[in-house]
Coordinates of C-alpha atoms in Angstrom, one line a residue:
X1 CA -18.0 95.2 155.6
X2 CA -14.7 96.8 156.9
X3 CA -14.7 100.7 157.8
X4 CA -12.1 100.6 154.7
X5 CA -14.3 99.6 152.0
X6 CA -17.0 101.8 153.5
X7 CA -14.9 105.0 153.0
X8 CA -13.8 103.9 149.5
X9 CA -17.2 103.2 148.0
X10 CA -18.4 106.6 149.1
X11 CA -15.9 108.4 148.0
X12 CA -16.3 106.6 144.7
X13 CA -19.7 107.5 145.0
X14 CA -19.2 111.2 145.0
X15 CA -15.8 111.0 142.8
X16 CA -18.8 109.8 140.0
X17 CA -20.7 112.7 140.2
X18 CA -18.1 115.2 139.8
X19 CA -16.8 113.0 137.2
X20 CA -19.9 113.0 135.0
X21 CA -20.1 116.8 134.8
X22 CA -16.6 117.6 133.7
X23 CA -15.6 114.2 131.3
X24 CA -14.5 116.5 128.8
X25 CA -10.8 116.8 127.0
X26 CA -8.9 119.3 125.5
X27 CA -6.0 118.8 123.2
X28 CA -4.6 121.2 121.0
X29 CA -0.5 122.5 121.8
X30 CA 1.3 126.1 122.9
X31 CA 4.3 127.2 120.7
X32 CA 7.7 126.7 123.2
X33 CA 9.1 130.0 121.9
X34 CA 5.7 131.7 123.5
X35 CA 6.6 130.3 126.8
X36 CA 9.1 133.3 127.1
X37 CA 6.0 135.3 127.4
X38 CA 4.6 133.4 129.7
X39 CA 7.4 133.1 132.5
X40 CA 6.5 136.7 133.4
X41 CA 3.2 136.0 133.7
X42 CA 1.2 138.2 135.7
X43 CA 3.0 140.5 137.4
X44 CA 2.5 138.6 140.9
X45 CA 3.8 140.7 144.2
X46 CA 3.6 140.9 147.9
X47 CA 2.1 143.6 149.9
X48 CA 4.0 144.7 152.7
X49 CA 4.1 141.9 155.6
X50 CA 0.5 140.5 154.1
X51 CA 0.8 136.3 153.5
X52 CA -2.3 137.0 150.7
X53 CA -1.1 136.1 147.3
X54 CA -2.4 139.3 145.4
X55 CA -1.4 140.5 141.6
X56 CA -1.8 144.1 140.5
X57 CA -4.0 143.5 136.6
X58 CA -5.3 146.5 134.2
X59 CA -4.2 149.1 137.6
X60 CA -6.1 147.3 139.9
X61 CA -5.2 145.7 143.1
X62 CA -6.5 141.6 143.5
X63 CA -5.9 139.5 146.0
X64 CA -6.7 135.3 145.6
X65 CA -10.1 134.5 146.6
X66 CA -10.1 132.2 150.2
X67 CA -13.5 130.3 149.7
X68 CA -12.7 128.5 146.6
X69 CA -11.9 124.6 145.8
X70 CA -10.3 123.2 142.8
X71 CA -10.3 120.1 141.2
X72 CA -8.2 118.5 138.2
X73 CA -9.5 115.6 136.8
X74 CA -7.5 113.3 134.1
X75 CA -8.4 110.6 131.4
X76 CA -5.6 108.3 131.1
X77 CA -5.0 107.1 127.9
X78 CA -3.8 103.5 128.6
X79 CA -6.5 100.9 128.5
X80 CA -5.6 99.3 131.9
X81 CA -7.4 99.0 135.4
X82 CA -4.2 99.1 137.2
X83 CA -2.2 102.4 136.4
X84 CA 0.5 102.0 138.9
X85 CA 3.6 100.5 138.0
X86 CA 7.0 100.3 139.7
X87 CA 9.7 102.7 137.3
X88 CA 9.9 106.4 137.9
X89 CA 8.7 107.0 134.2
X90 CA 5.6 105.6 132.9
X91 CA 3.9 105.9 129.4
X92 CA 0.5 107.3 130.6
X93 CA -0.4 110.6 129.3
X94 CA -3.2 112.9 130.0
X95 CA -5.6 112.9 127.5
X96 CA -8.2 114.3 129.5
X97 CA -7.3 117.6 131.3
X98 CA -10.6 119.7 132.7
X99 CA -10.2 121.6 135.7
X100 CA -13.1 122.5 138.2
X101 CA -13.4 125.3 140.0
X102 CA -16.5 125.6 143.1
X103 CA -16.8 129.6 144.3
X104 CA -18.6 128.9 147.4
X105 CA -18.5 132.8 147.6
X106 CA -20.1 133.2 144.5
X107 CA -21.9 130.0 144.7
X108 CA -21.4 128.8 141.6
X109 CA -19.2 126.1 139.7
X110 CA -17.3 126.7 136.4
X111 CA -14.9 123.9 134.5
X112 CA -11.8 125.3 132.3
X113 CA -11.3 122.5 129.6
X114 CA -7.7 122.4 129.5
X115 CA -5.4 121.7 126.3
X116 CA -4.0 118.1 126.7
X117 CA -1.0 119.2 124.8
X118 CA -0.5 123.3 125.9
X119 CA 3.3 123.3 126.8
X120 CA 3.4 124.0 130.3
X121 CA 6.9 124.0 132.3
X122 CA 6.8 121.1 134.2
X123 CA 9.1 118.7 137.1
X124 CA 11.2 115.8 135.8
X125 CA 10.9 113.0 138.6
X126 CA 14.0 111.3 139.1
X127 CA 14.5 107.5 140.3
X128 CA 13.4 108.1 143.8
X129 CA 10.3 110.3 142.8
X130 CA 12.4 113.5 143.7
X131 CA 12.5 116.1 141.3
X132 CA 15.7 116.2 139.6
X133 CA 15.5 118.6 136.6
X134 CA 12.4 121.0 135.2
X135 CA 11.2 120.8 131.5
X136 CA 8.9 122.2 128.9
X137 CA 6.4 119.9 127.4
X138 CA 2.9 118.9 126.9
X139 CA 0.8 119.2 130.1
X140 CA -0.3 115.6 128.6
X141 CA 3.4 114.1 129.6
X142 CA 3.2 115.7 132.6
X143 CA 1.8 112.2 134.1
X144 CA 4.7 110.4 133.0
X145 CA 7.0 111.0 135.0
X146 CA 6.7 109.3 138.2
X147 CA 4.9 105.4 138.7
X148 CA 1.6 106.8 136.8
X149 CA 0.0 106.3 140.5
X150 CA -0.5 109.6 142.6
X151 CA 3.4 110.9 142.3
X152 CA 2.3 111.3 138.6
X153 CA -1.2 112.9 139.2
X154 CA 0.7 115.4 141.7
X155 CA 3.1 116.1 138.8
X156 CA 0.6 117.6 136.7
X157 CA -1.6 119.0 138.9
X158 CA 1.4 121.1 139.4
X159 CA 1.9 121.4 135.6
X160 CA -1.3 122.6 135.3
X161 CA -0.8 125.5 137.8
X162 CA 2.3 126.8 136.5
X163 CA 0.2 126.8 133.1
X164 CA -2.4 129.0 134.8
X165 CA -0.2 131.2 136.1
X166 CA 0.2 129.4 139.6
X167 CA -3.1 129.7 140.8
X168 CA -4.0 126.5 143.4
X169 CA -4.8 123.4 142.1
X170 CA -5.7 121.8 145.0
X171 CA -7.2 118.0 144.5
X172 CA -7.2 115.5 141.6
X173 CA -9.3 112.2 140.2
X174 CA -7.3 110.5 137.5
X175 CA -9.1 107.8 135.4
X176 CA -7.6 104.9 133.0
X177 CA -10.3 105.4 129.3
X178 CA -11.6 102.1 129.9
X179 CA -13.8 104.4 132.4
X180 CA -15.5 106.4 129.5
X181 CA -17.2 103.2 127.7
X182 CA -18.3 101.7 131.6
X183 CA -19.4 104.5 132.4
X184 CA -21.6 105.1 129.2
X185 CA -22.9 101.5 129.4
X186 CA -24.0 102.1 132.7
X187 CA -26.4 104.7 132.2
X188 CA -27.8 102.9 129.5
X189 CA -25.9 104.6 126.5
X190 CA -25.4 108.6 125.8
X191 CA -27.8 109.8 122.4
X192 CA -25.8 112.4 120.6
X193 CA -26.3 114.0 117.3
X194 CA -23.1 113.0 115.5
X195 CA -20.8 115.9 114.6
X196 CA -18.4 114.4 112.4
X197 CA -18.3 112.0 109.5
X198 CA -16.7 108.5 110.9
X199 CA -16.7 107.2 107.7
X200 CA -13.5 104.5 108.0
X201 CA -13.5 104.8 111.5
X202 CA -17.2 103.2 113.0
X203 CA -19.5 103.2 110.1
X204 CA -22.2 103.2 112.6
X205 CA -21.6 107.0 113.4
X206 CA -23.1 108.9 110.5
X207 CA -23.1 112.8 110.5
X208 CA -25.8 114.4 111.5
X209 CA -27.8 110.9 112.4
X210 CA -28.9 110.8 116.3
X211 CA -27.1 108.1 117.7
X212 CA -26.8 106.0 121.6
X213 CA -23.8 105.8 122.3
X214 CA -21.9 102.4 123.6
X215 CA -19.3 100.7 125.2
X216 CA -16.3 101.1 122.4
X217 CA -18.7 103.6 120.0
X218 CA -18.8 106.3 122.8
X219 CA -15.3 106.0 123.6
X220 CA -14.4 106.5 120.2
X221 CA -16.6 109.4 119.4
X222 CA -15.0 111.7 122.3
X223 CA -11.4 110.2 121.9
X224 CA -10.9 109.6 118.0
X225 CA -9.6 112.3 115.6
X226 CA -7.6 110.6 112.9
X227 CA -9.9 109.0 110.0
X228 CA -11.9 112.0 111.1
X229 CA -13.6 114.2 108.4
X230 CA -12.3 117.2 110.6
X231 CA -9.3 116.2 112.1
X232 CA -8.6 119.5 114.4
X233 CA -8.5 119.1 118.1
X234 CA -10.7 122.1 118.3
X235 CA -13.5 120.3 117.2
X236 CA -12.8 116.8 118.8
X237 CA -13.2 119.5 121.8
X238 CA -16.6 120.0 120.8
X239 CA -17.7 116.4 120.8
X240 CA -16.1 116.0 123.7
X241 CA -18.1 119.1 125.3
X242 CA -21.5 117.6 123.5
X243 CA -21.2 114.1 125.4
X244 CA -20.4 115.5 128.6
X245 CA -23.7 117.8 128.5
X246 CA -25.8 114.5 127.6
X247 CA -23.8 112.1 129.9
X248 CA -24.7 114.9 132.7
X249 CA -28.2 114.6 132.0
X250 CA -28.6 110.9 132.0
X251 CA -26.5 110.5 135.1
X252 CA -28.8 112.7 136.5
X253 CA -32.0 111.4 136.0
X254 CA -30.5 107.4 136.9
X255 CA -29.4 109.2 140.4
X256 CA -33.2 110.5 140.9
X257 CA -35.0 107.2 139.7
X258 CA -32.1 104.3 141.1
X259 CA -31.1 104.5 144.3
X260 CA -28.5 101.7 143.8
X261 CA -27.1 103.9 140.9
X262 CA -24.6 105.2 142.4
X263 CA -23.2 101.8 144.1
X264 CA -23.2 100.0 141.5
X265 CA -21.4 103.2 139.3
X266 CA -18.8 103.4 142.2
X267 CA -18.4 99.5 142.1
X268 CA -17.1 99.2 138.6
X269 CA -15.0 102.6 138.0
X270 CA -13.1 101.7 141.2
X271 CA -10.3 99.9 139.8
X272 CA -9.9 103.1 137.3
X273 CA -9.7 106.1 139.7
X274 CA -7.1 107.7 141.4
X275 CA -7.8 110.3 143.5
X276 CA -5.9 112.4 146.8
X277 CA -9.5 113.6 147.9
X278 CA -10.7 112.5 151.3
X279 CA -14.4 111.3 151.8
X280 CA -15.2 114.5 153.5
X281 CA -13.4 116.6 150.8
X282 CA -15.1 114.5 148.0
X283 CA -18.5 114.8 149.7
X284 CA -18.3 118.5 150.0
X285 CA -17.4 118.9 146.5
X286 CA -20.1 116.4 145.1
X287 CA -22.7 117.8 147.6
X288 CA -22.2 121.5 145.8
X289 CA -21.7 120.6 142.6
X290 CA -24.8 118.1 142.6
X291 CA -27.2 121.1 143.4
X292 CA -25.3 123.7 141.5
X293 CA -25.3 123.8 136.9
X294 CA -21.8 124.4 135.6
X295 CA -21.9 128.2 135.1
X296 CA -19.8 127.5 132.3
X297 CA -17.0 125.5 130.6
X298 CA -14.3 128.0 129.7
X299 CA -12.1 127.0 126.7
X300 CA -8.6 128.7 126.4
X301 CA -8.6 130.3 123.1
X302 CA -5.8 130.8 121.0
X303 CA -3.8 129.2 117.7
X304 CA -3.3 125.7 116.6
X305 CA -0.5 124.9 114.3
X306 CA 2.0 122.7 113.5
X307 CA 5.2 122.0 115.3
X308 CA 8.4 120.0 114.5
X309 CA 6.4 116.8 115.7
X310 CA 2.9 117.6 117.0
X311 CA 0.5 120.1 116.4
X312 CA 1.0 123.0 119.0
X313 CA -1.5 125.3 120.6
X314 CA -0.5 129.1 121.8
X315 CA -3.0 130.7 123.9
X316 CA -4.1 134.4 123.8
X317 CA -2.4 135.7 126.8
X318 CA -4.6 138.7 127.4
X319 CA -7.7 136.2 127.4
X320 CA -5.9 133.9 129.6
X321 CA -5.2 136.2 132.2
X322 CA -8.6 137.7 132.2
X323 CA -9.5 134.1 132.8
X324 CA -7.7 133.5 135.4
X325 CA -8.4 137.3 137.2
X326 CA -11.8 136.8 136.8
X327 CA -11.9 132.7 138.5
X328 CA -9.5 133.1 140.9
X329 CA -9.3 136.6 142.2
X330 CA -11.6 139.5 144.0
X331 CA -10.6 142.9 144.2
X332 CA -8.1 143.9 147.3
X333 CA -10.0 146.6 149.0

């Protein structure tokens, strides 16, 4: 076996466990007209000849904390194994948006579950993958622009910083759907009590029943919303929040009791990941986060309603920035 294949499988391998823990979604959109607000943002500044990126919040002083990794994973919501293609726009979106965030300082992990459609300002790639123009949109379109390979992953990565206030986003895994129901099957189905009534949609998912999840049937319990008794992306969130909890555990007990888990997991999500991290980076990041419980998943709260075409979601600023103080920065002393 080539030195190649070696490296792919295990950063496969780790991309799966840090993949299990955050498969969660967010959709919900931000009001344009709120994005006024948010191009001051925090009141970011310099101090003196420093190169630390501080902001003064609530009187205090902060500067960006130094021992931190982040990580943006996507769900695609094209049902293909190969995501690349050869144009400068692709039809791709993000449907899955969570964002993982390891504080070796703290030594703890939390995941921010991310609206899919929060209007974030964002690059428009040109033909040549340059960016030729800026834009307001859905993080969720983000991907689109570029060949849906890692020009587009890049593209909302950075999308999802500018959302955040421009706080680093540093690595990203991307994943076509298909992944979800593979992924399921593997562990031998995900039980879940359901939340909704499905009626319409899979008869076979009954409110308040305890159900296994699989193949198609998970993917459409964490992805569906129309047909849905409640059709609000809030509570698709919840689902969505509910199977990554259960999925966790199950992945976790196949890992302790298989040993060729893992391989055989890495084997057939291959052809659905993207990913920029390198086996060291992705080892690192699996290595903490396999020994460490998600503190928390933070959800960005704030208002749904309806726009001209989409529903759109405006976060409460104050909450958002208190977030986003208390993840990525320490006080300056």
């Amino acid at each position: 076996m080539t030195q190649r294949r070696i490296s792919r499988r295990k950063i496969l391998r780790s991309g799966l466990v840090v993949l299990s823990i955050i498969l969660v979604a967010a959709i919900t959109l931000l009001f344009i007209d709120h994005w006024d607000k948010r191009q001051g943002g925090l009141p970011w500044q310099d101090l003196g000849d420093t190169t630390e990126q501080t902001v003064r919040y609530n009187g205090q002083w902060y500067v960006l904390k130094d021992n931190i990794d982040t990580v943006l994973v996507m769900g695609l919501d094209k049902f293909e194994a190969d995501v690349q293609t050869d144009s400068y726009n692709n039809d791709r979106q993000a449907d899955f948006l969570a964002l993982l965030i390891i504080d070796r300082d703290e030594d703890k992990a939390t995941a921010i579950h991310l609206n899919r459609d929060a209007m974030a300002k964002m690059n428009v790639l040109g033909i040549d993958g340059d960016v030729v123009d800026t834009t307001t949109a859905q993080l969720a379109l983000a991907h689109t622009y570029g060949s849906g390979g890692k020009d587009s992953c890049e593209n909302t990565a950075d999308a999802v910083s500018n959302f955040l206030y421009e706080v680093p986003v540093e690595h990203y895994i991307s994943l076509t759907m298909d992944a979800v129901a593979t992924l399921n099957d593997l562990v031998g189905g995900v039980t879940v009590t359901v939340l909704d009534d499905f009626s319409g949609v899979d008869d076979t998912l009954v409110k308040g029943q305890e159900v296994t999840l699989k193949g198609q049937q998970a993917l459409t319990y964490v992805r569906n919303r129309k047909g849905i008794d409640d059709e609000t992306n809030a509570h698709r969130m919840l689902r969505q929040q509910q199977y990554m909890k259960e999925l966790f555990a199950v992945v976790t007990e196949k890992v302790d009791s298989d040993e060729g888990f893992l391989k055989d997991a890495a084997r057939e999500i291959s052809d659905y990941m993207v990913s920029d991290c390198t086996v060291s980076q992705l080892e690192r990041i699996a290595s903490f986060v396999s020994k460490h419980d998600i503190s928390e998943i933070k959800n960005i709260e704030g208002k749904s309603e309806v726009g001209e075409k989409f529903m759109e979601f405006y976060p409460d600023e104050d909450k958002l920035q208190a977030m986003i103080i208390d993840l990525f920065f320490k006080p300056k002393k």
